[in-house]
């Protein structure tokens, strides 16, 4: 019974770490997309103002 509990706790910890990892990657990708979109918009405005 104790080994089953240990297994469940270990699995929960690993799953939690994986979830945090993927959430962090998703947030980074959103931030990168936002930055590149902002940069593209700025470059477009600069070209039009020329």
Protein backbone atom coordinates (compact mmCIF):
# COMPACT_ATOMS: atom_id res chain seq x y z
CA UNK A 1 0.00 0.00 0.00
CA UNK A 2 2.82 2.42 0.80
CA UNK A 3 4.51 1.75 -2.54
CA UNK A 4 1.27 2.57 -4.35
CA UNK A 5 1.03 5.85 -2.45
CA UNK A 6 4.66 6.67 -3.28
CA UNK A 7 4.00 5.86 -6.94
CA UNK A 8 0.94 8.13 -6.99
CA UNK A 9 2.83 10.98 -5.33
CA UNK A 10 5.76 10.59 -7.73
CA UNK A 11 3.42 10.55 -10.72
CA UNK A 12 1.62 13.64 -9.42
CA UNK A 13 4.89 15.54 -8.98
CA UNK A 14 6.12 14.56 -12.46
CA UNK A 15 2.78 15.48 -14.04
CA UNK A 16 2.81 18.83 -12.22
CA UNK A 17 6.33 19.59 -13.43
CA UNK A 18 5.42 18.65 -17.00
CA UNK A 19 2.34 20.88 -16.83
CA UNK A 20 4.39 23.82 -15.53
CA UNK A 21 7.00 23.20 -18.24
CA UNK A 22 4.43 23.19 -21.05
CA UNK A 23 2.59 26.21 -19.64
CA UNK A 24 5.89 28.10 -19.53
CA UNK A 25 6.70 27.15 -23.14
CA UNK A 26 3.24 28.27 -24.27
CA UNK A 27 3.64 31.61 -22.47
CA UNK A 28 7.09 32.10 -24.03
CA UNK A 29 5.74 31.33 -27.50
CA UNK A 30 2.90 33.82 -27.01
CA UNK A 31 5.37 36.46 -25.85
CA UNK A 32 7.70 35.80 -28.79
CA UNK A 33 4.80 35.99 -31.26
CA UNK A 34 3.64 39.26 -29.67
CA UNK A 35 7.14 40.75 -29.88
CA UNK A 36 7.64 39.73 -33.51
CA UNK A 37 4.19 41.05 -34.47
CA UNK A 38 4.98 44.35 -32.77
CA UNK A 39 8.34 44.52 -34.57
CA UNK A 40 6.70 43.80 -37.93
CA UNK A 41 4.11 46.50 -37.30
CA UNK A 42 6.84 48.98 -36.36
CA UNK A 43 8.90 48.16 -39.48
CA UNK A 44 5.81 48.54 -41.66
CA UNK A 45 5.04 51.94 -40.13
CA UNK A 46 8.65 53.01 -40.63
CA UNK A 47 8.57 52.02 -44.30
CA UNK A 48 5.31 53.89 -44.89
CA UNK A 49 6.59 57.03 -43.18
CA UNK A 50 9.65 57.12 -45.45
